[in-house]
């Protein structure tokens, strides 16, 4: 719907809150609304005198508080999305926002009190008991998990735990003035298998991230000037009370069984990352991990994150070498010849912090490496002084960022940096793929792609090795992070890559065979004539030997 007012005026957005104390996940959203020059927010609050810890009109009630208290004791939440913060502490002294007090009981009859709005953004834990979309020109935005948008806040995120789903979806939906739903954005995260409350906390953090991205000036203008006419597949639905109760019982038993299995596996088995390789002239990808030859490290370490570089007929495989005794990884290199023979790895880059994922590339006659340096909260660039064993620090490409597995590629006259980023307190570093671009891989000034995060899904977001071209097409390996970390590799064909758009399609997944001794994989590297991957090799250990278990990497 086009604005009837001056197009240069800020968009007037009504922000529906529960009270003057707001949940932590909504704090960054409200802060953005207050400082954005293209937005003029108005707070819609039913209870302006709400005290710290007091429920708003949509709270979970006494029973819900008891259940929450017990669950929090068993499964603490390090960064709780539902922790309440006073609204005054969020806003700057000069950023006082207009507040309209609305009583939910007679809201429909008192619609005359609603100011002239372009959009209503519902940030309350539970949708208001009225249709807010009717009181603005462009309807309302709500964030929810499918099927649970109109239930109590203490039940959000439960179904995925009850039904043992590997991922939980959260959807930002626009309701136009007639109530027709349209999906604006959707993201997935790995379901917490043990705690519905922790899962709900992560759901809220992800919801806040979705909302902030769509409030970008360009995206907001596009949304508000385009009529919401499509019907989303996430229409409201309910779940019978009987199903809720039986689901809770199943969830409790499943949680107990899951904890018991983890304890059993802790003592019976030890997982070790190993390398796999295959000498081949076929440009096709392996269909099974069993098709590759293993290279097994000594039992006091693991080898992972291989990246292969070919020089004069010799393949140099840079890798993470992790020592269980120090709990730190460093970068090593091994050689594989044309006959498939290989050397022992030799360390080439060490530091006081953990190093992994050695992405190596060439530019203007020099060889560079971008290892993972998450502990330093930066993406760092190193130059090779003598190939392959001497490297020097150049500078940080991007600083002040929780990022892993940075992967660069030159395409269409630009350099592109793919990296997995922890974008909010409730997310992991394996869920959101961010994209940057620059005119040089050595640049300190990387421009974020406007669609970032371009993928929000732990089943395929995190990079799993360098991009490669075949038959004029560009492919990106990604990690399959569910049902567990390092489960497999998924290969995407990038169908659109520009400064304004990005799209990719899944073309191949490589996961463990049911009868294989390999439990997973998370890196694939290809050079003409050689494929190198890593894999989790499960070994049986002596359950009565804690010392032996520690040698094989148990904490």
XYZ file of C-alpha atoms in Angstrom:
555
model
C 0.000 0.000 0.000
C 1.458 3.378 -0.990
C 1.718 6.090 1.618
C -0.752 8.931 1.265
C 1.624 11.299 3.069
C 4.897 12.864 1.969
C 7.232 10.035 0.807
C 10.137 11.727 2.580
C 8.419 11.545 5.963
C 9.432 8.745 8.349
C 7.234 5.681 8.486
C 4.953 5.779 11.541
C 5.172 2.373 13.208
C 3.131 1.371 16.220
C 5.145 -0.934 18.491
C 2.909 -3.220 20.553
C 4.619 -4.062 23.851
C 3.454 -5.784 27.009
C 4.537 -3.008 29.340
C 7.378 -0.681 30.314
C 9.613 -3.674 31.021
C 10.491 -5.424 27.768
C 12.151 -8.803 27.077
C 15.864 -8.832 26.251
C 15.286 -10.093 22.704
C 13.195 -6.971 21.940
C 15.832 -4.533 23.242
C 17.877 -4.353 19.998
C 14.648 -3.983 17.992
C 13.385 -1.052 20.079
C 16.842 0.564 20.018
C 16.871 0.347 16.205
C 13.375 1.818 15.969
C 14.390 4.729 18.215
C 17.488 5.701 16.237
C 16.385 4.948 12.657
C 15.807 8.212 10.798
C 13.324 6.541 8.444
C 11.043 5.394 11.296
C 8.848 7.349 13.695
C 7.783 4.838 16.371
C 4.797 5.031 18.707
C 4.643 2.633 21.673
C 1.330 0.841 22.213
C 1.294 -0.376 25.836
C -1.564 -1.902 27.848
C 0.170 -1.602 31.229
C 2.452 1.451 31.577
C 2.792 0.936 35.352
C 4.139 -2.636 35.077
C 6.803 -3.323 37.724
C 9.977 -5.396 37.398
C 9.109 -9.089 37.302
C 5.370 -8.419 37.073
C 3.462 -10.167 34.314
C 1.744 -8.114 31.705
C -1.841 -8.972 30.769
C -0.625 -11.913 28.669
C 1.736 -13.588 31.160
C 1.967 -17.350 31.756
C 0.308 -17.377 35.167
C 1.348 -19.016 38.447
C 1.518 -22.568 37.065
C 3.698 -21.462 34.218
C 6.079 -19.716 36.614
C 6.496 -22.883 38.702
C 7.261 -25.001 35.641
C 9.698 -22.361 34.354
C 11.518 -22.180 37.680
C 12.033 -25.959 37.784
C 13.186 -26.113 34.182
C 15.602 -23.189 34.585
C 17.171 -24.956 37.542
C 17.732 -28.097 35.477
C 18.681 -26.362 32.225
C 20.138 -22.874 32.844
C 19.891 -20.308 30.039
C 23.141 -18.288 29.748
C 21.531 -15.428 27.800
C 17.803 -15.487 28.445
C 15.767 -13.806 25.724
C 12.840 -13.358 28.136
C 14.762 -11.523 30.856
C 13.053 -8.179 31.326
C 14.771 -4.824 30.956
C 13.283 -1.398 31.809
C 12.356 0.449 28.649
C 13.964 3.670 29.920
C 17.339 1.886 30.086
C 17.091 1.020 26.409
C 16.456 4.512 25.107
C 18.841 7.443 25.037
C 17.945 10.449 27.148
C 16.894 12.368 24.033
C 15.005 9.462 22.488
C 11.768 9.596 24.477
C 9.089 7.942 22.398
C 5.374 8.730 22.437
C 3.360 6.210 24.413
C -0.290 5.362 23.830
C -1.928 3.433 26.672
C -4.479 0.928 25.423
C -6.624 -1.393 27.497
C -6.787 -4.786 25.729
C -10.273 -5.301 27.165
C -11.849 -2.448 25.245
C -9.246 -1.930 22.549
C -11.667 -2.685 19.731
C -14.121 -0.125 21.035
C -11.465 2.517 21.600
C -9.884 2.388 18.150
C -10.187 6.174 18.029
C -7.172 6.338 20.378
C -4.888 4.603 17.885
C -2.687 7.203 16.155
C -2.280 7.448 12.399
C 0.036 4.511 11.618
C 1.646 2.961 8.562
C 2.348 -0.349 10.312
C 1.937 -2.128 13.645
C 4.860 -4.249 14.872
C 3.808 -6.744 17.544
C 6.649 -7.336 20.039
C 4.459 -8.581 22.884
C 5.074 -12.172 24.074
C 1.542 -13.101 23.058
C -0.445 -11.608 20.206
C -2.975 -9.043 21.400
C -6.529 -10.351 21.740
C -7.574 -8.021 18.898
C -6.607 -7.773 15.285
C -3.928 -5.076 15.283
C -3.605 -5.266 11.507
C -6.889 -3.377 11.148
C -5.500 -0.215 12.711
C -2.752 0.758 10.255
C -2.468 1.358 6.538
C -0.267 -1.684 5.886
C -1.437 -4.100 8.553
C 0.773 -5.699 11.208
C 3.925 -7.788 11.536
C 4.029 -10.738 13.918
C 6.827 -13.217 14.596
C 5.972 -16.783 15.542
C 6.748 -20.460 15.213
C 4.367 -22.356 12.915
C 1.197 -23.426 14.681
C 1.916 -21.581 17.932
C 1.331 -17.926 17.093
C -1.823 -17.554 19.190
C -0.970 -19.633 22.273
C 0.623 -18.671 25.554
C 4.245 -17.464 25.502
C 5.286 -20.328 27.786
C 4.350 -22.835 25.052
C 6.252 -21.363 22.114
C 8.992 -23.618 20.799
C 7.538 -26.694 22.520
C 6.305 -28.729 19.581
C 9.774 -29.123 18.099
C 11.120 -30.455 21.411
C 8.102 -32.693 21.965
C 8.340 -34.213 18.496
C 12.148 -34.412 18.526
C 12.473 -32.232 15.429
C 16.077 -31.407 14.505
C 15.317 -27.765 13.652
C 12.880 -25.100 14.811
C 11.470 -22.544 12.382
C 10.576 -18.953 13.183
C 8.603 -16.848 10.738
C 8.027 -13.112 10.378
C 4.533 -12.719 8.945
C 2.760 -9.633 7.615
C -1.009 -9.447 8.017
C -2.596 -6.971 5.621
C -5.622 -4.906 6.564
C -7.946 -7.803 5.826
C -5.861 -10.287 7.838
C -4.320 -12.114 4.894
C -0.921 -13.547 5.984
C 2.260 -13.131 3.942
C 5.619 -14.592 4.920
C 8.288 -11.867 4.943
C 11.205 -13.907 6.248
C 11.900 -17.277 7.810
C 14.851 -18.761 9.649
C 15.731 -22.087 11.236
C 17.915 -23.024 14.188
C 18.897 -26.297 15.816
C 16.300 -27.444 18.319
C 17.459 -27.794 21.890
C 16.756 -31.500 22.510
C 16.464 -31.210 26.291
C 14.798 -27.930 27.250
C 11.672 -26.322 25.746
C 12.497 -23.126 27.634
C 15.990 -22.847 26.159
C 14.499 -23.593 22.762
C 11.953 -20.808 23.222
C 14.697 -18.404 24.235
C 16.575 -19.150 21.032
C 13.340 -18.726 19.061
C 12.878 -15.211 20.438
C 16.483 -14.190 19.735
C 16.079 -15.388 16.159
C 12.780 -13.528 15.856
C 14.469 -10.298 16.885
C 17.187 -10.859 14.300
C 14.589 -11.368 11.547
C 12.703 -8.211 12.516
C 15.834 -6.043 12.584
C 16.860 -7.212 9.132
C 13.460 -6.440 7.622
C 13.419 -2.970 9.252
C 16.316 -1.948 7.016
C 15.292 1.240 5.189
C 15.243 -0.322 1.727
C 13.497 -3.523 2.818
C 10.915 -1.643 4.874
C 10.073 0.643 1.963
C 9.685 -2.355 -0.333
C 7.416 -4.158 2.141
C 5.160 -1.164 2.844
C 4.790 -0.160 -0.786
C 3.916 -3.691 -1.942
C 0.409 -4.935 -1.138
C 0.435 -8.087 0.991
C -1.822 -10.285 -1.110
C -0.122 -13.697 -1.042
C -1.261 -16.268 1.478
C 1.468 -17.803 3.589
C 1.717 -21.488 4.344
C 2.156 -20.499 8.000
C -1.492 -19.677 8.620
C -2.611 -19.962 12.212
C -3.403 -23.367 13.554
C -4.034 -24.812 16.992
C -3.048 -27.977 18.794
C -5.566 -29.928 20.879
C -5.090 -29.950 24.632
C -4.907 -33.766 24.607
C -1.995 -33.642 22.181
C -0.276 -31.040 24.316
C -0.490 -33.165 27.446
C 0.638 -36.401 25.828
C 3.389 -34.467 24.035
C 4.677 -33.205 27.361
C 4.823 -36.729 28.771
C 6.640 -37.998 25.687
C 9.027 -35.077 25.894
C 9.963 -35.873 29.501
C 10.655 -39.532 28.692
C 12.571 -38.575 25.542
C 14.696 -36.118 27.510
C 15.570 -38.728 30.121
C 16.382 -41.258 27.392
C 18.519 -38.733 25.524
C 20.540 -37.861 28.630
C 21.090 -41.561 29.386
C 22.242 -42.235 25.818
C 24.697 -39.333 25.907
C 26.191 -40.613 29.155
C 26.463 -44.111 27.723
C 28.147 -42.915 24.530
C 30.509 -40.743 26.573
C 32.044 -43.827 28.185
C 31.662 -46.380 25.409
C 32.864 -44.392 22.402
C 35.342 -41.748 21.342
C 34.966 -39.725 18.154
C 38.068 -38.675 16.241
C 38.285 -36.456 13.154
C 40.274 -38.073 10.341
C 41.043 -37.213 6.712
C 39.660 -38.896 3.606
C 41.022 -38.569 0.078
C 40.457 -39.850 -3.429
C 42.723 -39.561 -6.490
C 40.406 -39.180 -9.460
C 40.205 -37.615 -12.895
C 36.410 -37.587 -12.653
C 35.147 -34.098 -11.812
C 32.116 -35.624 -10.077
C 31.672 -35.515 -6.309
C 31.795 -38.672 -4.170
C 28.441 -40.258 -3.450
C 29.639 -41.864 -0.212
C 32.337 -41.300 2.396
C 33.203 -44.980 1.976
C 34.470 -44.214 -1.549
C 37.472 -42.336 -0.101
C 40.660 -43.603 1.557
C 41.147 -42.687 5.242
C 44.222 -41.085 6.778
C 43.972 -41.710 10.525
C 46.006 -39.551 12.931
C 47.550 -40.769 16.197
C 45.063 -41.174 19.028
C 46.288 -38.041 20.848
C 45.006 -35.632 18.155
C 42.625 -35.135 15.289
C 42.946 -33.767 11.741
C 40.123 -31.769 10.159
C 39.231 -28.829 7.876
C 41.434 -29.857 4.918
C 42.150 -27.393 2.113
C 44.124 -28.693 -0.864
C 46.465 -26.692 -3.118
C 48.238 -28.204 -6.148
C 51.812 -27.109 -6.977
C 53.972 -28.758 -9.696
C 52.217 -32.117 -9.458
C 52.229 -32.247 -5.644
C 49.141 -31.687 -3.549
C 49.574 -29.710 -0.335
C 46.796 -30.292 2.171
C 46.524 -27.580 4.818
C 44.552 -28.728 7.850
C 43.636 -28.149 11.457
C 45.747 -30.307 13.782
C 44.156 -30.406 17.225
C 46.032 -31.779 20.239
C 43.843 -33.135 23.011
C 46.525 -32.376 25.598
C 46.509 -28.612 24.909
C 42.907 -28.296 23.701
C 44.175 -26.014 20.943
C 44.352 -26.375 17.210
C 47.081 -25.139 14.911
C 47.579 -25.191 11.143
C 49.682 -27.950 9.617
C 50.388 -29.115 6.075
C 50.869 -32.573 4.555
C 51.755 -33.618 1.015
C 49.979 -36.141 -1.216
C 51.720 -37.243 -4.406
C 50.311 -38.497 -7.707
C 50.473 -42.123 -6.526
C 48.453 -41.389 -3.397
C 51.364 -41.473 -0.976
C 51.330 -38.887 1.791
C 53.637 -37.361 4.392
C 53.069 -36.652 8.072
C 51.660 -33.181 8.778
C 54.127 -30.412 9.683
C 52.999 -27.358 11.735
C 53.104 -24.105 9.767
C 51.059 -21.639 11.860
C 50.601 -21.622 15.622
C 49.300 -19.098 18.126
C 48.160 -18.663 21.694
C 44.565 -19.143 20.535
C 42.811 -21.904 18.646
C 43.354 -21.912 14.850
C 41.413 -23.973 12.303
C 39.867 -23.947 8.801
C 42.949 -22.798 6.821
C 41.424 -21.283 3.680
C 44.305 -20.784 1.215
C 44.100 -18.791 -2.030
C 46.329 -17.001 -4.541
C 46.210 -13.362 -5.602
C 48.572 -11.459 -7.921
C 51.358 -14.018 -7.566
C 51.211 -14.331 -3.767
C 49.659 -17.050 -1.607
C 47.427 -16.063 1.306
C 45.645 -17.847 4.128
C 42.557 -16.917 6.133
C 42.409 -19.277 9.136
C 39.537 -19.342 11.584
C 40.369 -17.057 14.526
C 37.074 -16.988 16.416
C 38.823 -16.557 19.789
C 40.195 -13.200 18.562
C 36.800 -12.059 17.208
C 38.311 -11.185 13.863
C 38.854 -12.516 10.338
C 42.622 -12.421 9.789
C 44.757 -12.512 6.659
C 48.218 -14.119 6.416
C 50.740 -13.989 3.557
C 53.065 -16.871 2.675
C 56.739 -15.890 2.827
C 57.988 -19.339 1.823
C 55.612 -21.992 0.547
C 54.254 -23.943 2.299
C 55.662 -23.493 5.828
C 56.329 -19.795 6.556
C 53.476 -17.325 7.025
C 53.204 -13.755 8.297
C 50.258 -11.770 9.584
C 49.034 -9.019 7.242
C 45.953 -7.476 8.862
C 42.386 -8.197 9.902
C 39.885 -8.197 7.057
C 36.969 -7.694 9.470
C 37.211 -7.032 13.218
C 34.820 -7.250 16.160
C 32.893 -10.208 14.742
C 32.054 -13.718 15.979
C 32.745 -15.526 12.714
C 33.969 -18.925 11.559
C 35.067 -20.583 8.336
C 35.636 -17.483 6.179
C 35.792 -18.496 2.506
C 36.716 -16.178 -0.384
C 36.093 -16.397 -4.122
C 36.633 -14.080 -7.098
C 33.553 -13.818 -9.292
C 32.133 -11.234 -11.680
C 34.918 -8.713 -11.103
C 34.461 -8.689 -7.315
C 35.838 -10.643 -4.377
C 33.210 -12.308 -2.211
C 33.611 -13.407 1.398
C 31.266 -16.085 2.743
C 31.351 -16.535 6.517
C 29.183 -18.001 9.255
C 28.405 -15.428 11.955
C 26.890 -15.569 15.421
C 24.389 -12.791 14.815
C 22.547 -12.670 18.137
C 23.030 -13.927 21.722
C 20.791 -16.940 21.192
C 22.325 -18.215 17.967
C 25.343 -20.396 17.285
C 28.085 -19.784 14.735
C 26.630 -22.495 12.481
C 23.227 -21.032 11.609
C 23.618 -17.769 9.676
C 25.654 -17.306 6.486
C 26.770 -13.740 5.859
C 28.106 -12.426 2.567
C 30.490 -9.513 1.997
C 32.160 -8.118 -1.118
C 35.151 -5.920 -1.977
C 37.304 -5.020 -4.962
C 40.318 -6.866 -3.517
C 40.752 -9.846 -1.160
C 43.257 -7.728 0.782
C 40.713 -4.995 1.485
C 39.967 -3.737 4.989
C 36.636 -2.355 3.780
C 34.197 -5.193 3.088
C 30.631 -4.229 2.166
C 27.879 -6.355 3.752
C 25.496 -7.827 1.215
C 22.016 -6.307 1.638
C 20.465 -9.793 1.798
C 22.722 -10.930 4.652
C 22.272 -13.300 6.278
C 21.743 -14.959 2.896
C 21.068 -18.340 4.535
C 19.580 -18.887 8.014
C 19.523 -22.636 8.406
C 21.898 -24.927 10.368
C 21.265 -27.632 7.767
C 23.344 -25.815 5.134
C 24.525 -22.307 6.118
C 28.059 -22.770 7.490
C 30.856 -22.990 4.867
C 32.381 -26.442 4.363
C 35.307 -25.656 2.065
C 36.298 -23.511 -0.862
C 33.904 -22.681 -3.690
C 34.686 -24.300 -7.035
C 33.616 -24.028 -10.668
C 32.531 -26.813 -13.003
C 31.100 -26.435 -16.502
C 30.843 -22.696 -15.985
C 28.797 -23.078 -12.779
C 29.813 -21.972 -9.290
C 29.318 -24.355 -6.346
C 29.437 -23.778 -2.582
C 29.921 -26.573 -0.018
C 27.979 -26.106 3.213
C 27.829 -27.988 6.486
C 24.873 -30.102 7.577
C 24.806 -29.240 11.275
C 21.809 -31.353 12.333
C 20.943 -33.727 13.888
C 24.464 -33.152 15.231
C 27.500 -31.035 14.473
C 29.499 -32.312 11.514
C 26.790 -34.624 10.193
C 27.551 -34.087 6.504
C 28.289 -31.787 3.577
C 25.725 -30.275 1.223
C 26.802 -28.798 -2.127
C 24.909 -25.818 -3.573
C 24.917 -24.362 -7.059
C 24.987 -20.577 -6.808
C 22.384 -19.391 -9.304
C 22.601 -15.657 -8.578
C 25.448 -13.620 -7.124
C 25.491 -9.843 -7.405
C 25.796 -6.815 -5.166
C 22.007 -6.780 -4.714
C 20.900 -10.429 -4.932
C 21.928 -13.934 -3.922
C 20.409 -17.348 -4.509
C 21.576 -20.966 -4.383
C 20.112 -24.420 -4.929
C 21.046 -27.714 -3.248
C 22.485 -30.227 -5.733
C 24.130 -32.929 -3.602
C 24.318 -34.089 0.008
C 27.096 -36.315 1.349
C 26.171 -37.994 4.630
C 27.347 -41.182 6.395
C 26.060 -44.530 5.173
C 24.017 -46.438 7.777
C 26.607 -49.237 7.941
C 29.642 -46.959 7.897
C 32.119 -46.465 10.742
C 32.124 -42.766 9.854
C 29.696 -40.626 11.844
C 29.853 -37.462 9.760
C 31.873 -34.938 7.781
C 32.065 -31.146 7.566
C 34.709 -30.131 4.999
C 35.208 -30.837 1.303
C 38.144 -29.539 -0.750
C 38.677 -30.186 -4.445
C 41.599 -29.637 -6.797
C 41.930 -31.145 -10.304
C 42.746 -34.807 -9.672
C 42.163 -34.917 -5.899
C 39.268 -34.716 -3.470
C 39.983 -34.363 0.256
C 37.384 -34.455 3.031
C 37.314 -34.957 6.764
C 35.170 -37.411 8.697
C 34.305 -38.445 12.248
C 35.601 -41.918 13.009
C 33.866 -43.513 15.978
C 36.051 -45.770 18.101
C 34.987 -47.975 20.977
C 36.875 -47.264 24.187
C 37.197 -48.998 27.514
C 34.221 -47.762 29.554
C 36.128 -48.407 32.799
C 39.072 -46.250 31.846
C 38.562 -42.508 32.369
C 42.271 -41.967 31.684
C 42.014 -43.679 28.326
C 38.902 -41.678 27.544
C 40.735 -38.444 28.300
C 43.618 -39.440 26.021
C 41.063 -39.823 23.234
C 39.665 -36.386 23.843
C 37.098 -36.628 26.583
C 36.815 -33.547 28.787
